[in-house]
GROMACS .gro file of C-alpha atoms in nm:
model
  313
    1MET     CA    1  -3.464   1.938   1.243
    2GLY     CA    2  -3.344   2.293   1.205
    3ALA     CA    3  -3.285   2.457   0.872
    4ALA     CA    4  -2.914   2.368   0.878
    5HIS     CA    5  -2.992   1.999   0.917
    6ASP     CA    6  -3.245   2.010   0.634
    7ALA     CA    7  -2.980   2.119   0.384
    8SER     CA    8  -2.831   1.882   0.127
    9ALA     CA    9  -2.468   1.836   0.033
   10SER     CA   10  -2.326   1.677  -0.281
   11ILE     CA   11  -1.976   1.525  -0.270
   12ARG     CA   12  -1.791   1.467  -0.596
   13CYS     CA   13  -1.430   1.384  -0.687
   14GLY     CA   14  -1.400   1.681  -0.919
   15ASP     CA   15  -1.572   1.999  -1.029
   16ASP     CA   16  -1.754   1.859  -1.334
   17LEU     CA   17  -2.096   1.861  -1.162
   18ARG     CA   18  -2.065   2.195  -0.984
   19GLY     CA   19  -2.383   2.395  -1.042
   20ARG     CA   20  -2.570   2.088  -1.174
   21VAL     CA   21  -2.649   1.894  -0.856
   22PRO     CA   22  -2.837   1.992  -0.540
   23GLY     CA   23  -2.711   2.137  -0.217
   24ASP     CA   24  -2.371   2.254  -0.105
   25TYR     CA   25  -2.103   2.122  -0.342
   26LEU     CA   26  -1.799   1.958  -0.184
   27CYS     CA   27  -1.514   1.860  -0.414
   28LEU     CA   28  -1.275   1.588  -0.295
   29ALA     CA   29  -1.030   1.547  -0.583
   30ASP     CA   30  -0.735   1.378  -0.411
   31PRO     CA   31  -0.618   1.137  -0.690
   32VAL     CA   32  -0.556   0.846  -0.455
   33CYS     CA   33  -0.549   0.594  -0.741
   34GLN     CA   34  -0.198   0.728  -0.802
   35GLY     CA   35   0.098   0.743  -0.567
   36PRO     CA   36   0.146   0.681  -0.194
   37VAL     CA   37  -0.135   0.693   0.061
   38HIS     CA   38   0.070   0.659   0.379
   39GLY     CA   39   0.084   0.882   0.681
   40THR     CA   40  -0.122   0.982   0.982
   41PHE     CA   41  -0.428   1.180   0.874
   42PRO     CA   42  -0.451   1.468   0.818
   43ALA     CA   43  -0.112   1.642   0.848
   44GLU     CA   44   0.136   1.370   0.748
   45TYR     CA   45  -0.099   1.219   0.492
   46VAL     CA   46  -0.180   1.551   0.321
   47SER     CA   47   0.187   1.651   0.316
   48ARG     CA   48   0.286   1.328   0.144
   49ARG     CA   49  -0.001   1.346  -0.105
   50ALA     CA   50   0.081   1.708  -0.187
   51ALA     CA   51   0.445   1.622  -0.252
   52PHE     CA   52   0.344   1.340  -0.489
   53VAL     CA   53   0.084   1.539  -0.682
   54ALA     CA   54   0.312   1.840  -0.716
   55GLY     CA   55   0.608   1.630  -0.824
   56HIS     CA   56   0.423   1.421  -1.080
   57TYR     CA   57   0.168   1.663  -1.222
   58ALA     CA   58   0.370   1.988  -1.233
   59HIS     CA   59   0.182   2.182  -0.966
   60GLY     CA   60   0.325   2.391  -0.682
   61VAL     CA   61   0.343   2.184  -0.364
   62GLU     CA   62   0.208   2.462  -0.140
   63THR     CA   63  -0.086   2.516  -0.375
   64VAL     CA   64  -0.166   2.145  -0.375
   65ARG     CA   65  -0.133   2.118   0.002
   66ALA     CA   66  -0.366   2.413   0.054
   67ARG     CA   67  -0.624   2.264  -0.183
   68LEU     CA   68  -0.615   1.922  -0.015
   69ASP     CA   69  -0.630   2.077   0.331
   70ALA     CA   70  -0.935   2.281   0.229
   71GLU     CA   71  -1.114   1.987   0.066
   72TYR     CA   72  -1.069   1.758   0.366
   73ALA     CA   73  -1.152   2.036   0.613
   74ALA     CA   74  -1.480   2.103   0.429
   75LEU     CA   75  -1.599   1.755   0.524
   76ARG     CA   76  -1.630   1.872   0.885
   77ALA     CA   77  -1.945   2.060   0.785
   78LEU     CA   78  -2.127   1.740   0.685
   79PRO     CA   79  -2.298   1.680   1.024
   80GLY     CA   80  -2.492   2.001   0.958
   81HIS     CA   81  -2.662   1.848   0.653
   82GLY     CA   82  -2.969   1.630   0.656
   83ARG     CA   83  -2.895   1.458   0.325
   84ILE     CA   84  -2.550   1.384   0.182
   85LEU     CA   85  -2.536   1.270  -0.181
   86LEU     CA   86  -2.229   1.078  -0.297
   87TRP     CA   87  -2.165   1.122  -0.671
   88PHE     CA   88  -1.913   0.850  -0.753
   89GLU     CA   89  -1.900   0.651  -1.076
   90HIS     CA   90  -1.779   0.300  -1.154
   91ASP     CA   91  -1.420   0.378  -1.252
   92LEU     CA   92  -1.108   0.334  -1.042
   93TRP     CA   93  -1.049   0.707  -0.987
   94ASP     CA   94  -1.398   0.754  -0.835
   95GLN     CA   95  -1.405   0.432  -0.637
   96ALA     CA   96  -1.065   0.496  -0.481
   97VAL     CA   97  -1.175   0.845  -0.369
   98LEU     CA   98  -1.503   0.697  -0.244
   99ILE     CA   99  -1.330   0.454  -0.007
  100ARG     CA  100  -1.095   0.732   0.110
  101LEU     CA  101  -1.407   0.934   0.193
  102LEU     CA  102  -1.593   0.647   0.359
  103SER     CA  103  -1.289   0.564   0.573
  104LEU     CA  104  -1.324   0.914   0.723
  105LEU     CA  105  -1.704   0.915   0.749
  106ALA     CA  106  -1.690   0.581   0.934
  107ASP     CA  107  -1.575   0.777   1.240
  108TRP     CA  108  -1.897   0.982   1.236
  109PRO     CA  109  -2.179   0.739   1.320
  110ASN     CA  110  -2.418   1.032   1.361
  111LEU     CA  111  -2.426   1.046   0.980
  112ALA     CA  112  -2.605   0.709   0.964
  113GLY     CA  113  -2.927   0.744   0.766
  114ARG     CA  114  -2.815   1.064   0.598
  115LEU     CA  115  -2.583   0.919   0.332
  116PHE     CA  116  -2.706   0.840  -0.019
  117LEU     CA  117  -2.516   0.687  -0.310
  118MET     CA  118  -2.616   0.820  -0.649
  119PRO     CA  119  -2.675   0.537  -0.898
  120ALA     CA  120  -2.400   0.512  -1.161
  121ASP     CA  121  -2.488   0.293  -1.457
  122GLY     CA  122  -2.133   0.159  -1.495
  123VAL     CA  123  -2.091   0.308  -1.842
  124ARG     CA  124  -2.156   0.682  -1.864
  125PRO     CA  125  -1.995   0.951  -1.650
  126PHE     CA  126  -2.247   1.164  -1.463
  127ALA     CA  127  -2.117   1.476  -1.638
  128ARG     CA  128  -2.223   1.338  -1.978
  129LEU     CA  129  -2.584   1.290  -1.874
  130PRO     CA  130  -2.838   1.548  -1.993
  131GLN     CA  131  -2.952   1.771  -1.710
  132GLU     CA  132  -3.304   1.625  -1.701
  133GLU     CA  133  -3.163   1.273  -1.671
  134LEU     CA  134  -2.920   1.381  -1.403
  135GLU     CA  135  -3.201   1.539  -1.201
  136ALA     CA  136  -3.416   1.225  -1.240
  137LEU     CA  137  -3.163   1.000  -1.065
  138GLU     CA  138  -3.301   0.856  -0.742
  139PRO     CA  139  -3.061   0.867  -0.445
  140ARG     CA  140  -3.012   0.525  -0.285
  141PRO     CA  141  -2.974   0.511   0.094
  142LEU     CA  142  -2.626   0.394   0.190
  143PRO     CA  143  -2.646   0.152   0.483
  144TRP     CA  144  -2.384   0.189   0.753
  145SER     CA  145  -2.252  -0.157   0.664
  146ALA     CA  146  -2.152  -0.013   0.325
  147VAL     CA  147  -1.965   0.270   0.500
  148GLU     CA  148  -1.779   0.013   0.708
  149ALA     CA  149  -1.706  -0.193   0.395
  150GLY     CA  150  -1.559   0.117   0.233
  151ALA     CA  151  -1.339   0.178   0.537
  152GLU     CA  152  -1.223  -0.184   0.527
  153ALA     CA  153  -1.143  -0.147   0.158
  154TRP     CA  154  -0.940   0.167   0.226
  155ARG     CA  155  -0.732  -0.013   0.492
  156ALA     CA  156  -0.659  -0.290   0.242
  157PHE     CA  157  -0.589  -0.038  -0.034
  158ALA     CA  158  -0.338   0.148   0.185
  159ALA     CA  159  -0.168  -0.165   0.319
  160GLU     CA  160   0.187  -0.261   0.224
  161ASP     CA  161   0.068  -0.616   0.158
  162PRO     CA  162  -0.194  -0.629  -0.123
  163THR     CA  163  -0.328  -0.977  -0.045
  164ALA     CA  164  -0.614  -0.845   0.171
  165LEU     CA  165  -0.724  -0.620  -0.115
  166ASP     CA  166  -0.698  -0.912  -0.355
  167SER     CA  167  -0.929  -1.116  -0.129
  168LEU     CA  168  -1.170  -0.825  -0.087
  169SER     CA  169  -1.192  -0.775  -0.463
  170ARG     CA  170  -1.323  -1.131  -0.500
  171ARG     CA  171  -1.613  -1.076  -0.257
  172VAL     CA  172  -1.965  -0.950  -0.314
  173LEU     CA  173  -1.956  -0.600  -0.168
  174PRO     CA  174  -2.236  -0.356  -0.073
  175LEU     CA  175  -2.071  -0.094  -0.297
  176PRO     CA  176  -2.167  -0.211  -0.646
  177HIS     CA  177  -1.862  -0.104  -0.848
  178LEU     CA  178  -1.589  -0.140  -0.588
  179ALA     CA  179  -1.466  -0.496  -0.641
  180ARG     CA  180  -1.407  -0.445  -1.014
  181ALA     CA  181  -1.226  -0.117  -0.956
  182MET     CA  182  -0.998  -0.268  -0.690
  183ARG     CA  183  -0.920  -0.554  -0.926
  184ARG     CA  184  -0.818  -0.300  -1.188
  185HIS     CA  185  -0.598  -0.126  -0.931
  186LEU     CA  186  -0.417  -0.452  -0.854
  187GLN     CA  187  -0.362  -0.510  -1.225
  188ASP     CA  188  -0.126  -0.213  -1.227
  189LEU     CA  189   0.120  -0.408  -1.017
  190PRO     CA  190   0.395  -0.559  -1.235
  191TRP     CA  191   0.267  -0.874  -1.407
  192VAL     CA  192   0.462  -1.199  -1.369
  193THR     CA  193   0.445  -1.237  -1.748
  194ASP     CA  194   0.639  -0.931  -1.865
  195GLY     CA  195   0.690  -0.696  -1.566
  196LEU     CA  196   0.453  -0.431  -1.701
  197GLY     CA  197   0.145  -0.308  -1.519
  198LEU     CA  198  -0.178  -0.308  -1.718
  199THR     CA  199  -0.183   0.068  -1.780
  200GLU     CA  200   0.180   0.065  -1.894
  201ARG     CA  201   0.113  -0.223  -2.131
  202ARG     CA  202  -0.196  -0.062  -2.281
  203VAL     CA  203  -0.011   0.264  -2.338
  204MET     CA  204   0.270   0.079  -2.515
  205GLN     CA  205   0.028  -0.130  -2.721
  206ALA     CA  206  -0.162   0.179  -2.831
  207LEU     CA  207   0.162   0.349  -2.934
  208ALA     CA  208   0.278   0.037  -3.117
  209GLY     CA  209  -0.058   0.034  -3.295
  210GLY     CA  210   0.002   0.381  -3.432
  211ALA     CA  211  -0.193   0.606  -3.193
  212ASP     CA  212  -0.081   0.949  -3.313
  213GLY     CA  213  -0.099   1.231  -3.062
  214GLU     CA  214  -0.238   1.261  -2.710
  215ALA     CA  215  -0.605   1.281  -2.811
  216ALA     CA  216  -0.584   0.964  -3.020
  217LEU     CA  217  -0.395   0.785  -2.744
  218LEU     CA  218  -0.653   0.881  -2.482
  219ARG     CA  219  -0.937   0.763  -2.709
  220ALA     CA  220  -0.767   0.428  -2.767
  221LEU     CA  221  -0.706   0.378  -2.396
  222GLU     CA  222  -1.060   0.475  -2.294
  223ALA     CA  223  -1.215   0.244  -2.555
  224GLY     CA  224  -1.025  -0.055  -2.420
  225ASP     CA  225  -1.040   0.019  -2.048
  226PRO     CA  226  -1.375   0.145  -1.913
  227VAL     CA  227  -1.270   0.085  -1.551
  228PHE     CA  228  -0.970   0.318  -1.563
  229PRO     CA  229  -0.999   0.588  -1.831
  230LEU     CA  230  -0.683   0.794  -1.796
  231THR     CA  231  -0.674   1.167  -1.749
  232ASP     CA  232  -0.422   1.362  -1.952
  233LEU     CA  233  -0.208   1.418  -1.643
  234ILE     CA  234  -0.197   1.047  -1.554
  235LEU     CA  235  -0.111   0.966  -1.916
  236HIS     CA  236   0.173   1.220  -1.909
  237ASP     CA  237   0.305   1.057  -1.591
  238VAL     CA  238   0.299   0.705  -1.740
  239VAL     CA  239   0.462   0.823  -2.064
  240LYS     CA  240   0.734   1.000  -1.867
  241ARG     CA  241   0.800   0.685  -1.663
  242LEU     CA  242   0.830   0.468  -1.975
  243SER     CA  243   1.039   0.718  -2.173
  244THR     CA  244   1.299   0.804  -1.907
  245GLY     CA  245   1.645   0.652  -1.864
  246THR     CA  246   1.888   0.459  -2.078
  247ARG     CA  247   1.665   0.150  -2.077
  248ARG     CA  248   1.350   0.338  -2.174
  249LEU     CA  249   1.066   0.140  -2.330
  250ILE     CA  250   0.932   0.415  -2.555
  251ALA     CA  251   1.103   0.702  -2.733
  252ARG     CA  252   1.179   1.010  -2.526
  253ASP     CA  253   1.003   1.242  -2.770
  254ALA     CA  254   0.663   1.225  -2.938
  255PRO     CA  255   0.522   1.020  -3.103
  256HIS     CA  256   0.678   0.790  -2.836
  257ALA     CA  257   0.693   0.471  -3.041
  258PRO     CA  258   0.829   0.163  -2.855
  259THR     CA  259   1.206   0.133  -2.851
  260PRO     CA  260   1.363  -0.199  -2.959
  261ARG     CA  261   1.369  -0.301  -2.593
  262GLY     CA  262   1.006  -0.201  -2.549
  263ALA     CA  263   0.908  -0.396  -2.861
  264ALA     CA  264   1.094  -0.701  -2.728
  265ILE     CA  265   0.902  -0.680  -2.400
  266LEU     CA  266   0.569  -0.652  -2.583
  267ALA     CA  267   0.669  -0.958  -2.789
  268GLY     CA  268   0.755  -1.163  -2.480
  269GLN     CA  269   1.126  -1.170  -2.559
  270ALA     CA  270   1.236  -0.965  -2.257
  271ARG     CA  271   1.103  -0.864  -1.918
  272TYR     CA  272   1.063  -0.517  -1.771
  273VAL     CA  273   1.207  -0.437  -1.428
  274PRO     CA  274   1.017  -0.129  -1.309
  275GLY     CA  275   1.176   0.154  -1.119
  276PRO     CA  276   1.067   0.221  -0.760
  277ARG     CA  277   0.728   0.381  -0.706
  278PHE     CA  278   0.425   0.353  -0.478
  279GLN     CA  279   0.105   0.182  -0.588
  280ALA     CA  280  -0.114   0.305  -0.300
  281GLY     CA  281   0.040   0.121  -0.004
  282VAL     CA  282   0.255  -0.116  -0.208
  283VAL     CA  283   0.617  -0.053  -0.306
  284VAL     CA  284   0.670  -0.141  -0.673
  285GLY     CA  285   1.013  -0.198  -0.822
  286PRO     CA  286   1.346  -0.333  -0.702
  287GLY     CA  287   1.258  -0.264  -0.339
  288GLY     CA  288   0.918  -0.435  -0.365
  289GLY     CA  289   0.820  -0.795  -0.413
  290TRP     CA  290   0.459  -0.797  -0.528
  291TRP     CA  291   0.363  -0.918  -0.874
  292TRP     CA  292   0.023  -0.965  -1.034
  293ASN     CA  293  -0.050  -1.314  -1.166
  294PRO     CA  294  -0.312  -1.294  -1.444
  295ARG     CA  295  -0.351  -1.671  -1.459
  296ALA     CA  296  -0.450  -1.689  -1.093
  297ALA     CA  297  -0.706  -1.417  -1.164
  298GLY     CA  298  -0.857  -1.607  -1.456
  299VAL     CA  299  -0.723  -1.376  -1.726
  300THR     CA  300  -0.709  -1.571  -2.052
  301ASN     CA  301  -0.589  -1.315  -2.309
  302LEU     CA  302  -0.235  -1.298  -2.172
  303PRO     CA  303   0.066  -1.110  -2.300
  304PRO     CA  304   0.357  -1.334  -2.398
  305GLY     CA  305   0.627  -1.392  -2.138
  306ARG     CA  306   0.706  -1.595  -1.831
  307GLY     CA  307   0.434  -1.740  -1.611
  308ALA     CA  308   0.414  -1.809  -1.239
  309MET     CA  309   0.179  -1.942  -0.976
  310GLY     CA  310   0.003  -1.704  -0.741
  311LEU     CA  311   0.028  -1.342  -0.638
  312LEU     CA  312   0.391  -1.340  -0.533
  313GLY     CA  313   0.545  -1.162  -0.238
   0.00000   0.00000   0.00000
């Protein structure tokens, strides 16, 4: 191998490990756990993702498009590296970006034998590890079957019909944290019990419990949901969704306590009908027909409200 092929690359879904991990640092921070993932890659897909991110997280669309274009274009340099380290944790944000990445790498079979998954312990983010512990992590070779499994998961994740992803999330997969993360993703579909997705319900419950201020709300949500700890921007988006319109579920202004209608939904006395939005490939809301059934998934600590049989379409 030449010197170029001896080089390492580290791929991470954010900048929190830049300067702390070996090799060329490639950031792929497309937040695919939120919003639509449709469109032919790269042009149509990047354009749609940029429009969503800009519209929901108060960024300029051209700035977002340029960033996404640059991040995806940087992946083209990977064949010049002899060792590619994938730094992805157990949570939904990381696992969703991981399968987006693997769906692209699956088209480059010459990378077989050069991909390594860094071991996440399922609890602590890599960025919180002391430097000596971070450097002591042993890269684990990623078999090509795991790359193909990631590509399969992405196709199911991006599909308009979530039943394939539901089936995949019940299997033993070669990616250790993927099934649990995909299950958590599906739980943000409207539930047959009360019409709320899991993130929406947890935000409302935390507010009803007296969480005062953004920092306290984020702490309460992280403590109860290790698979999908919200960022501040995702929290802002959920709060805006729940506090908008004449039938809002929480107050428009901070501290965003539940409205009487929101309290009735939490108590099982009413049902939420969500507005239209994309949940990856699935349309949620009046134009969509997919609902999450917690009973079919074996969830026992259910919110009050109506029940049903099966994941409905």
